Amino acid sequence: MKKSAKFTRNIICIGAGYVGGPTMAVIAAKCPRYKVTVVDINAAKIAAWNSNRLPIYEPGLLEVVKQARGRNLFFSTKVDQAIREADIIFVSVNTPTKTFGEGAGKAADLQYWEKTARTIVKHSASDKIIVEKSTLPVRTAAAMARILNANDKGIRFEVASNPEFLAEGTAVADLEKPGRVLIGTRETPEGVKARDAIVQIYANWVPRSKIITSNVWSAELSKLTANAFLAQRISSINSISALCEKTSANVAEVSRAIGMDDRIGPHFLAPGVGFGGSCFKKDILNLVYISETYGLFDVARYWESVVLMNDYQKRRFVQNMLAAMFNTVAGKKIALFGFAFKADTGDTRESPAIDVARLLLEERALVAISDPKALDNAKIDLRAHPGSLELTADPYKAARGAHAIAVCTEWQDYRALDYRKIFAGMEKPAFIFDGRNLLDHQALFDLGFNVFPIGKPGMKHF
Ligand code: NAD
Ligand code: UGA
């Protein structure tokens, strides 16, 4: 094990994405005595991590990266060398939903993980701790340990699970002050040694009471369960939003009323156009697949309904637009305010705006998309989709000549726009469909807009 005298530990992370980059940047910033190297096969991404234009937009991240980069934080494509020198290897490669063969559309595609494991074996010359940072199906560590330890070099690998709970847009804050850090290991002398080593890393800045340990399978399953529960809350409140629109109840009032019950709590009760992001759907479908694999079909159906309700909510949003706009949007310009799956990120993976745009284009609307950070991704997401599409960072331009605005992302900037000016430049009657309940609905109605929030009856002038 090669260790420079300057550093007490040599940590690497394979996979420089939304999780690997920020997680390692915070570890490096908090632990100046550790050498932290993030490696990836994607050279363009590594070049971006080494520049001042990081490959992902995340508030506060550049400052953290700059604090440690070149001191004890390094980004590199030299995967082989990094593996050779490492004591602890975090693996944060992507684990998307499988698109082919057995389990297609539900199971996790573990090819990137397995390739990484084989690369680790190939280039290692000493024992190492391998940390699952990616979200993986329960019992993956067993398969990984088998692949890793089937080597004839006499090297032993201990596989631990340390799932990541950060949310995009707040990644730096989540990493600096995590609600908990979960470390799952085997209860063997090697497992306990690995656990202590990982605990030691986080103990540099996380209070010991927030670092919890468990067996490997519980850690793997806790990650899937946490995402499933969070998504379930959103689908639950979205289902109620549909009922509110029919009954003149107000979903914001319902959310507040139930959220003040300590047993329910106020978080993740904001209704909207549906949840997006790379993980909720993927992880629930993974849970569904695992349950089916064990013959637990009722469990599978239960969790699948969370995804089905989310699909319904996205469809319902566009159906409401059609119904309000006299059952046709063909040839009408519609401005989408926001395309990212949530505010403060440029990430559009599984963004509900993709479905909204797609459905509107299928209705032959002219779709003008505005977003401060996600236009490059929007272009890629919709490139194969025929129809009339305009992309502009300027929401005023997107709304000019439009019949309707659909708010798809809760960027706070959209609250401060001059809606009097926007209204003046739009076709009449002018509509706003607020898919995030972001705007001041009464004020917009008073300006002349017909306003359709989520979970509240629409406000119409006709
Ligand atoms: P990502 O796609 O942004 O990054 C993954 C990176 O791994 C890519 O840059 C890719 O080039 C690299 N990679 C793939 N195979 C490789 C190999 N063989 N060698 C070196 N690099 C390789 O993915 P992400 O969003 O960072 O997610 C990573 C994992 O973390 C997933 O399992 C995800 O479920 C989980 N997770 C994500 C989030 C999130 O907010 N995005 C939060 C918690 C957990
Ligand atoms: C989510 C989890 O919050 C993280 O803990 C987890 O680590 C991560 O997934 C992951 O495994 O990838 P993220 O997807 O980045 O994080 O963002 P969230 O804030 O959870 O939002 C997800 C989606 O739900 C967004 O589209 C958001 O707009 C939507 N949402 C969220 C609602 O519609 N209502 C809410 O009340 C909250």
Coordinates of C-alpha atoms and ligand atoms in Angstrom, one line a residue:
M1 CA 0.0 0.0 0.0
K2 CA 1.7 3.2 -1.1
K3 CA 1.0 6.2 1.1
S4 CA 2.6 9.6 0.9
A5 CA 4.0 10.8 4.3
K6 CA 1.7 13.8 3.9
F7 CA -1.5 11.8 4.0
T8 CA -2.8 9.3 6.6
R9 CA -5.3 7.6 4.3
N10 CA -5.7 7.1 0.6
I11 CA -9.4 7.1 -0.4
I12 CA -10.7 6.8 -3.9
C13 CA -14.1 7.0 -5.5
I14 CA -14.9 5.3 -8.8
G15 CA -17.6 7.3 -10.5
A16 CA -17.5 11.1 -10.7
G17 CA -21.2 11.8 -11.0
Y18 CA -23.8 13.6 -8.9
V19 CA -22.9 11.5 -5.9
G20 CA -19.2 10.7 -6.3
G21 CA -18.1 14.3 -7.0
P22 CA -19.9 16.1 -4.1
T23 CA -19.4 13.3 -1.6
M24 CA -15.7 13.1 -2.1
A25 CA -15.3 16.9 -2.3
V26 CA -16.8 17.2 1.2
I27 CA -14.8 14.3 2.6
A28 CA -11.6 16.0 1.2
A29 CA -12.6 19.4 2.6
K30 CA -13.4 18.0 6.0
C31 CA -10.3 15.7 6.2
P32 CA -7.2 17.5 4.9
R33 CA -5.0 14.6 6.1
Y34 CA -6.7 12.1 3.7
K35 CA -5.8 11.9 0.0
V36 CA -9.1 11.7 -1.9
T37 CA -9.1 10.8 -5.6
V38 CA -12.2 10.7 -7.8
V39 CA -11.8 8.6 -11.0
D40 CA -14.1 8.1 -13.9
I41 CA -13.8 6.6 -17.4
N42 CA -15.5 9.8 -18.8
A43 CA -12.6 12.1 -19.6
A44 CA -14.8 15.1 -20.4
K45 CA -16.4 14.8 -17.0
I46 CA -13.0 14.6 -15.2
A47 CA -11.7 17.6 -17.2
A48 CA -14.8 19.6 -16.1
W49 CA -14.2 18.6 -12.4
N50 CA -10.7 20.0 -12.8
S51 CA -12.1 23.3 -14.2
N52 CA -14.2 26.0 -12.7
R53 CA -17.1 24.8 -14.8
L54 CA -18.1 21.7 -12.9
P55 CA -20.0 19.0 -14.7
I56 CA -23.0 19.4 -12.4
Y57 CA -24.7 22.5 -11.0
E58 CA -25.0 22.3 -7.3
P59 CA -25.2 25.4 -5.0
G60 CA -21.9 25.9 -3.0
L61 CA -20.1 23.0 -4.6
L62 CA -17.5 24.9 -6.5
E63 CA -16.4 26.6 -3.3
V64 CA -16.0 23.2 -1.5
V65 CA -14.1 21.8 -4.5
K66 CA -11.8 24.8 -4.8
Q67 CA -11.0 24.5 -1.1
A68 CA -9.5 21.0 -1.5
R69 CA -8.7 20.5 -5.2
G70 CA -4.9 20.1 -5.7
R71 CA -4.4 20.0 -2.0
N72 CA -5.9 16.6 -1.1
L73 CA -8.6 16.3 -3.7
F74 CA -7.8 15.0 -7.2
F75 CA -9.9 14.1 -10.2
S76 CA -8.4 11.7 -12.6
T77 CA -9.0 9.2 -15.4
K78 CA -6.2 7.0 -14.2
V79 CA -8.5 4.4 -12.7
D80 CA -5.8 1.7 -12.5
Q81 CA -3.2 3.8 -10.7
A82 CA -5.8 5.1 -8.2
I83 CA -7.0 1.5 -7.4
R84 CA -3.4 0.3 -6.8
E85 CA -2.7 3.1 -4.3
A86 CA -6.1 3.1 -2.4
D87 CA -6.9 1.6 1.0
I88 CA -10.6 2.3 0.8
I89 CA -12.5 2.4 -2.5
F90 CA -16.0 4.0 -2.7
V91 CA -17.9 2.9 -5.7
S92 CA -20.5 5.3 -7.0
V93 CA -21.1 4.3 -10.6
N94 CA -24.6 4.4 -12.1
T95 CA -27.1 1.7 -11.4
P96 CA -29.9 2.5 -13.9
T97 CA -33.0 0.4 -14.5
K98 CA -32.3 -2.5 -16.8
T99 CA -33.6 -1.9 -20.3
F100 CA -33.0 -5.4 -21.7
G101 CA -33.5 -9.1 -20.9
E102 CA -34.7 -10.5 -17.7
G103 CA -36.2 -7.9 -15.4
A104 CA -36.1 -5.2 -18.1
G105 CA -37.9 -2.0 -17.0
K106 CA -37.6 -2.9 -13.3
A107 CA -34.4 -4.6 -12.1
A108 CA -31.2 -2.6 -11.6
D109 CA -28.7 -2.9 -14.3
L110 CA -25.6 -4.0 -12.5
Q111 CA -23.2 -4.1 -15.4
Y112 CA -21.3 -1.0 -14.5
W113 CA -20.9 -2.2 -10.9
E114 CA -19.7 -5.6 -12.0
K115 CA -17.2 -4.1 -14.5
T116 CA -15.9 -1.9 -11.7
A117 CA -15.5 -4.9 -9.4
R118 CA -13.5 -6.7 -12.0
T119 CA -11.3 -3.6 -12.7
I120 CA -10.6 -3.4 -9.0
V121 CA -9.5 -7.0 -8.8
K122 CA -7.3 -6.6 -11.9
H123 CA -5.4 -3.6 -10.6
S124 CA -5.1 -4.4 -6.8
A125 CA -2.0 -5.6 -5.2
S126 CA -3.2 -5.4 -1.5
D127 CA -6.3 -6.0 0.6
K128 CA -8.9 -3.2 0.4
I129 CA -12.2 -2.1 1.7
I130 CA -14.8 -1.7 -1.0
V131 CA -17.7 0.7 -0.1
E132 CA -21.0 0.5 -2.0
K133 CA -22.0 4.1 -2.4
S134 CA -24.3 3.4 -5.4
T135 CA -27.8 2.4 -4.6
L136 CA -28.0 -1.4 -5.1
P137 CA -30.5 -4.2 -4.7
V138 CA -30.4 -5.9 -1.3
R139 CA -27.8 -8.7 -1.2
T140 CA -25.6 -7.2 -4.0
A141 CA -22.6 -7.0 -1.6
A142 CA -22.6 -10.8 -1.4
A143 CA -22.3 -11.1 -5.2
M144 CA -19.7 -8.4 -5.3
A145 CA -17.6 -10.1 -2.6
R146 CA -17.7 -13.3 -4.5
I147 CA -16.4 -11.6 -7.7
L148 CA -13.8 -9.7 -5.8
N149 CA -12.5 -12.5 -3.7
A150 CA -12.4 -15.0 -6.5
N151 CA -8.8 -13.9 -7.3
D152 CA -5.6 -15.9 -7.2
K153 CA -3.5 -13.1 -5.9
G154 CA -4.4 -13.9 -2.2
I155 CA -5.9 -10.4 -1.9
R156 CA -9.0 -10.0 0.4
F157 CA -11.7 -7.5 -0.2
E158 CA -14.3 -6.5 2.5
V159 CA -17.5 -5.1 1.0
A160 CA -19.4 -2.6 3.1
S161 CA -22.6 -0.6 2.3
N162 CA -22.7 3.1 2.9
P163 CA -25.7 4.4 1.0
E164 CA -25.9 8.1 0.2
F165 CA -29.0 10.1 1.2
L166 CA -28.1 13.5 -0.3
A167 CA -30.7 15.3 -2.4
E168 CA -29.7 17.3 -5.5
G169 CA -29.9 21.0 -5.1
T170 CA -28.9 20.7 -1.4
A171 CA -26.1 18.1 -1.8
V172 CA -23.4 20.2 0.0
A173 CA -25.6 21.0 3.0
D174 CA -26.8 17.4 3.2
L175 CA -23.3 16.1 3.2
E176 CA -22.0 18.7 5.6
K177 CA -24.8 18.1 8.1
P178 CA -26.3 14.7 7.3
G179 CA -29.4 13.5 9.1
R180 CA -27.6 10.2 9.5
V181 CA -24.7 8.3 8.0
L182 CA -25.4 4.6 7.6
I183 CA -22.7 2.0 7.5
G184 CA -23.5 -1.7 6.9
T185 CA -20.9 -4.4 7.4
R186 CA -20.5 -8.0 8.3
E187 CA -20.2 -8.9 12.0
T188 CA -16.9 -10.7 11.4
P189 CA -13.4 -9.4 12.5
E190 CA -12.8 -8.1 8.9
G191 CA -16.3 -6.6 8.7
V192 CA -15.9 -4.8 12.1
K193 CA -12.4 -3.5 11.0
A194 CA -14.0 -2.1 7.8
R195 CA -16.8 -0.6 9.7
D196 CA -14.4 1.2 12.1
A197 CA -12.4 2.6 9.2
I198 CA -15.5 4.0 7.5
V199 CA -16.9 5.4 10.8
Q200 CA -13.5 7.1 11.4
I201 CA -13.8 9.0 8.1
Y202 CA -17.2 10.5 8.9
A203 CA -16.4 11.1 12.6
N204 CA -14.1 13.9 11.3
W205 CA -17.2 16.1 11.0
V206 CA -20.4 14.1 11.7
P207 CA -21.5 13.8 15.4
R208 CA -21.0 10.1 16.5
S209 CA -24.7 9.8 17.4
K210 CA -25.6 10.4 13.8
I211 CA -23.3 7.6 12.5
I212 CA -25.3 4.4 12.6
T213 CA -24.3 0.9 11.8
S214 CA -26.2 -2.2 10.7
N215 CA -25.7 -5.4 8.9
V216 CA -25.0 -5.1 5.1
W217 CA -28.4 -6.2 4.0
S218 CA -30.2 -3.8 6.2
A219 CA -28.1 -0.9 4.9
E220 CA -28.7 -1.8 1.3
L221 CA -32.5 -2.2 1.9
S222 CA -32.7 0.9 4.0
K223 CA -31.7 3.0 1.1
L224 CA -34.4 1.6 -1.2
T225 CA -36.9 1.9 1.6
A226 CA -36.1 5.5 2.4
N227 CA -36.6 6.5 -1.3
A228 CA -39.8 4.4 -1.5
F229 CA -41.2 6.1 1.6
L230 CA -40.4 9.6 0.4
A231 CA -41.9 9.0 -3.0
Q232 CA -44.9 7.3 -1.4
R233 CA -45.7 10.5 0.5
I234 CA -45.6 12.5 -2.7
S235 CA -47.9 10.1 -4.5
S236 CA -50.2 10.1 -1.5
I237 CA -50.6 13.9 -1.4
N238 CA -50.9 14.0 -5.2
S239 CA -53.7 11.5 -5.1
I240 CA -55.4 13.8 -2.6
S241 CA -54.8 16.8 -4.8
A242 CA -57.0 15.2 -7.5
L243 CA -59.8 14.9 -5.0
C244 CA -59.3 18.5 -3.8
E245 CA -59.8 19.8 -7.3
K246 CA -63.1 18.0 -7.5
T247 CA -64.4 19.0 -4.0
S248 CA -63.2 22.6 -3.5
A249 CA -60.9 21.4 -0.7
N250 CA -57.5 23.1 -0.8
V251 CA -54.6 20.7 -0.8
A252 CA -52.2 23.2 0.8
E253 CA -54.6 23.4 3.7
V254 CA -54.9 19.7 3.9
S255 CA -51.1 19.3 3.8
R256 CA -50.7 21.8 6.6
A257 CA -53.4 20.2 8.7
I258 CA -52.0 16.7 8.5
G259 CA -48.3 17.7 8.6
M260 CA -48.8 19.3 12.0
D261 CA -49.5 15.9 13.4
D262 CA -46.1 14.9 14.8
R263 CA -46.6 11.3 13.7
I264 CA -47.0 12.4 10.1
G265 CA -44.6 15.4 9.9
P266 CA -44.5 18.3 7.4
H267 CA -41.9 17.1 4.9
F268 CA -42.6 15.7 1.4
L269 CA -46.2 16.8 1.4
A270 CA -45.9 19.3 -1.4
P271 CA -48.2 18.2 -4.2
G272 CA -47.0 18.9 -7.8
V273 CA -46.8 17.7 -11.3
G274 CA -45.2 14.5 -10.1
F275 CA -41.9 13.5 -8.7
G276 CA -38.8 13.2 -10.9
G277 CA -35.1 12.6 -10.5
S278 CA -32.9 9.7 -11.3
C279 CA -33.7 7.6 -8.3
F280 CA -37.2 7.5 -6.9
K281 CA -38.8 5.6 -9.8
K282 CA -35.7 3.5 -10.4
D283 CA -35.4 2.5 -6.8
I284 CA -39.1 1.7 -6.3
L285 CA -39.1 -0.5 -9.4
N286 CA -36.0 -2.2 -8.1
L287 CA -37.9 -2.9 -4.9
V288 CA -40.8 -4.2 -6.9
Y289 CA -38.5 -6.5 -8.8
I290 CA -36.8 -7.8 -5.7
S291 CA -40.2 -8.5 -4.1
E292 CA -41.4 -10.4 -7.1
T293 CA -38.2 -12.4 -7.2
Y294 CA -39.0 -13.6 -3.7
G295 CA -42.6 -14.3 -4.6
L296 CA -43.9 -11.4 -2.7
F297 CA -46.4 -10.2 -5.3
D298 CA -48.7 -8.3 -3.0
V299 CA -45.7 -6.3 -1.7
A300 CA -44.6 -5.6 -5.3
R301 CA -48.1 -4.3 -6.3
Y302 CA -48.2 -2.1 -3.2
W303 CA -45.0 -0.3 -4.1
E304 CA -45.7 -0.3 -7.8
S305 CA -48.8 1.8 -7.2
V306 CA -46.6 4.7 -6.0
V307 CA -45.1 4.9 -9.5
L308 CA -48.4 4.4 -11.2
M309 CA -49.9 7.3 -9.2
N310 CA -47.0 9.4 -10.3
D311 CA -47.6 8.6 -13.9
Y312 CA -51.3 9.5 -13.4
Q313 CA -50.4 12.8 -11.9
K314 CA -48.2 13.8 -14.9
R315 CA -50.9 12.7 -17.3
R316 CA -53.6 14.4 -15.3
F317 CA -51.7 17.7 -15.4
V318 CA -51.7 17.8 -19.2
Q319 CA -55.3 16.5 -19.4
N320 CA -56.4 19.4 -17.1
M321 CA -54.6 21.8 -19.5
L322 CA -56.5 20.4 -22.5
A323 CA -59.8 20.5 -20.7
A324 CA -59.3 24.1 -19.7
M325 CA -58.1 25.2 -23.1
F326 CA -61.2 24.2 -24.9
N327 CA -60.0 20.6 -25.6
T328 CA -57.3 21.6 -28.1
V329 CA -53.8 22.9 -27.9
A330 CA -52.9 22.2 -31.5
G331 CA -51.0 25.1 -33.0
K332 CA -51.0 27.0 -29.7
K333 CA -47.8 28.1 -28.1
I334 CA -47.3 26.9 -24.5
A335 CA -44.4 28.1 -22.4
L336 CA -42.9 25.6 -19.9
F337 CA -41.4 27.5 -16.9
G338 CA -38.7 25.1 -15.7
F339 CA -37.5 21.8 -17.1
A340 CA -35.2 20.5 -14.3
F341 CA -36.7 17.8 -12.1
K342 CA -36.5 20.2 -9.1
A343 CA -35.1 23.7 -8.5
D344 CA -31.4 24.4 -8.0
T345 CA -30.2 21.6 -10.3
G346 CA -29.7 21.3 -14.0
D347 CA -30.5 17.6 -13.8
T348 CA -33.5 16.5 -15.9
R349 CA -33.4 12.8 -15.4
E350 CA -37.0 11.5 -15.1
S351 CA -38.2 15.1 -14.9
P352 CA -42.0 15.4 -15.1
A353 CA -41.4 18.2 -17.5
I354 CA -40.2 15.6 -20.1
D355 CA -43.6 13.9 -20.0
V356 CA -45.5 17.2 -20.0
A357 CA -43.5 18.5 -23.0
R358 CA -43.9 15.1 -24.8
L359 CA -47.6 15.0 -24.3
L360 CA -48.1 18.6 -25.4
L361 CA -46.0 18.0 -28.5
E362 CA -48.1 14.9 -29.3
E363 CA -51.1 17.3 -29.1
R364 CA -49.3 19.4 -31.7
A365 CA -48.7 22.3 -29.4
L366 CA -45.7 24.6 -30.0
V367 CA -43.7 24.1 -26.8
A368 CA -41.3 26.9 -25.6
I369 CA -39.1 25.7 -22.7
S370 CA -37.4 28.0 -20.4
D371 CA -35.0 27.0 -17.6
P372 CA -32.0 28.7 -16.0
K373 CA -29.8 25.6 -15.8
A374 CA -31.4 22.7 -17.7
L375 CA -31.6 23.7 -21.3
D376 CA -28.7 21.6 -22.5
N377 CA -30.2 18.5 -21.0
A378 CA -33.7 19.4 -22.3
K379 CA -32.4 19.5 -25.8
I380 CA -31.0 16.0 -25.4
D381 CA -34.1 14.7 -23.7
L382 CA -36.4 15.9 -26.5
R383 CA -34.1 15.5 -29.5
A384 CA -35.8 12.4 -30.8
H385 CA -39.3 14.0 -30.4
P386 CA -40.8 15.5 -33.5
G387 CA -42.7 18.8 -33.2
S388 CA -42.2 22.4 -32.7
L389 CA -39.8 23.2 -29.8
E390 CA -38.2 26.4 -28.7
L391 CA -35.5 26.6 -25.9
T392 CA -34.7 29.8 -24.2
A393 CA -33.3 30.9 -20.9
D394 CA -35.5 33.9 -20.9
P395 CA -39.0 33.2 -19.5
Y396 CA -40.4 36.5 -21.0
K397 CA -39.4 35.3 -24.5
A398 CA -40.9 31.8 -23.9
A399 CA -44.2 33.4 -22.8
R400 CA -44.4 36.0 -25.6
G401 CA -47.3 35.1 -27.9
A402 CA -48.2 32.0 -25.8
H403 CA -51.7 30.9 -24.9
A404 CA -50.5 29.3 -21.6
I405 CA -47.7 29.0 -19.1
A406 CA -47.1 25.7 -17.3
V407 CA -44.8 25.8 -14.3
C408 CA -42.9 22.6 -14.1
T409 CA -40.0 23.5 -11.8
E410 CA -40.1 25.5 -8.6
W411 CA -37.3 27.9 -9.5
Q412 CA -37.8 30.8 -7.0
D413 CA -36.9 33.4 -9.8
Y414 CA -40.3 32.6 -11.4
R415 CA -42.1 34.2 -8.4
A416 CA -40.4 37.6 -9.1
L417 CA -41.2 37.9 -12.8
D418 CA -43.3 40.8 -14.1
Y419 CA -46.5 39.0 -14.8
R420 CA -48.3 42.1 -15.9
K421 CA -45.8 42.4 -18.7
I422 CA -46.0 38.7 -19.4
F423 CA -49.9 38.9 -19.5
A424 CA -49.8 41.8 -21.9
G425 CA -47.6 39.8 -24.4
M426 CA -49.8 36.6 -24.4
E427 CA -52.7 35.5 -26.4
K428 CA -56.1 35.8 -24.7
P429 CA -57.6 34.1 -22.8
A430 CA -54.2 33.6 -21.1
F431 CA -53.7 30.5 -18.8
I432 CA -51.3 29.6 -16.1
F433 CA -51.1 26.0 -14.9
D434 CA -49.0 26.0 -11.8
G435 CA -47.6 22.5 -11.5
R436 CA -45.7 23.4 -8.4
N437 CA -48.1 25.8 -6.6
L438 CA -45.2 28.3 -6.7
L439 CA -47.0 31.5 -7.7
D440 CA -49.4 34.0 -6.1
H441 CA -52.6 32.6 -7.7
Q442 CA -55.0 35.4 -6.6
A443 CA -52.6 38.1 -7.9
L444 CA -52.3 36.4 -11.2
F445 CA -56.1 36.0 -11.4
D446 CA -56.5 39.7 -10.6
L447 CA -54.1 40.5 -13.5
G448 CA -56.5 38.7 -15.9
F449 CA -54.9 35.2 -16.0
N450 CA -57.0 32.0 -15.8
V451 CA -55.2 30.2 -13.1
F452 CA -55.1 26.4 -12.5
P453 CA -53.1 25.3 -9.4
I454 CA -52.6 21.8 -8.3
G455 CA -55.1 20.6 -5.7
K456 CA -57.3 23.7 -5.8
P457 CA -60.2 24.4 -8.2
G458 CA -59.2 26.5 -11.1
M459 CA -59.9 30.3 -11.2
K460 CA -61.5 31.3 -14.5
H461 CA -62.7 34.6 -15.9
F462 CA -65.2 32.9 -18.2
Ligands
NAD1 P1 -24.0 9.5 -12.5 O1 -24.5 8.9 -13.7 O2 -24.1 11.0 -12.3 O3 -22.5 9.1 -12.2 C1 -22.0 7.8 -12.3 C2 -20.6 7.9 -12.9 O4 -20.0 6.6 -12.9 C3 -20.6 8.4 -14.4 O5 -19.8 9.6 -14.5 C4 -19.9 7.2 -15.2 O6 -19.1 7.7 -16.2 C5 -19.1 6.5 -14.1 N1 -18.8 5.2 -14.4 C6 -19.6 4.2 -14.9 N2 -19.0 3.0 -15.0 C7 -17.7 3.3 -14.6 C8 -16.5 2.5 -14.6 N3 -16.5 1.2 -14.9 N4 -15.3 3.1 -14.1 C9 -15.3 4.4 -13.8 N5 -16.4 5.2 -13.8 C10 -17.6 4.6 -14.2 O7 -24.8 8.8 -11.3 P2 -25.2 9.4 -9.8 O8 -26.4 10.2 -9.9 O9 -23.9 9.9 -9.2 O10 -25.6 8.1 -9.1 C11 -24.6 7.1 -8.7 C12 -25.3 6.1 -7.7 O11 -25.7 6.8 -6.6 C13 -26.6 5.5 -8.3 O12 -26.6 4.1 -7.8 C14 -27.7 6.3 -7.6 O13 -28.8 5.5 -7.4 C15 -27.1 6.6 -6.3 N6 -27.6 7.9 -5.7 C16 -27.8 9.0 -6.5 C17 -28.2 10.2 -5.9 C18 -28.4 11.4 -6.7 O14 -28.9 12.4 -6.1 N7 -28.1 11.5 -7.9 C19 -28.4 10.2 -4.5 C20 -28.2 9.1 -3.7 C21 -27.7 7.9 -4.3
UGA2 C1 -34.0 12.0 -3.4 C2 -34.0 11.8 -1.9 O1 -34.6 13.0 -1.3 C3 -32.6 11.7 -1.4 O2 -32.6 11.4 0.0 C4 -31.9 10.5 -2.1 O3 -30.6 10.4 -1.7 C5 -32.0 10.7 -3.6 O4 -33.4 10.9 -4.0 C6 -31.4 9.6 -4.4 O5 -31.4 8.5 -3.9 O6 -31.2 9.9 -5.5 P1 -33.6 14.0 -5.1 O7 -34.3 13.1 -6.1 O8 -32.3 14.6 -5.5 O9 -33.4 13.2 -3.7 O10 -34.6 15.2 -4.7 P2 -35.9 15.3 -3.8 O11 -35.8 16.6 -3.1 O12 -36.2 14.1 -3.0 O13 -37.1 15.5 -4.9 C7 -37.4 14.4 -5.8 C8 -38.7 14.8 -6.6 O14 -39.8 14.9 -5.7 C9 -38.5 16.1 -7.3 O15 -39.1 16.1 -8.6 C10 -39.4 17.1 -6.4 O16 -39.9 18.2 -7.1 C11 -40.5 16.1 -5.9 N1 -41.1 16.5 -4.6 C12 -40.4 16.5 -3.5 C13 -42.5 16.8 -4.6 O17 -43.1 16.7 -5.7 N2 -43.0 17.1 -3.4 C14 -42.4 17.2 -2.3 O18 -43.0 17.5 -1.2 C15 -41.0 16.9 -2.3

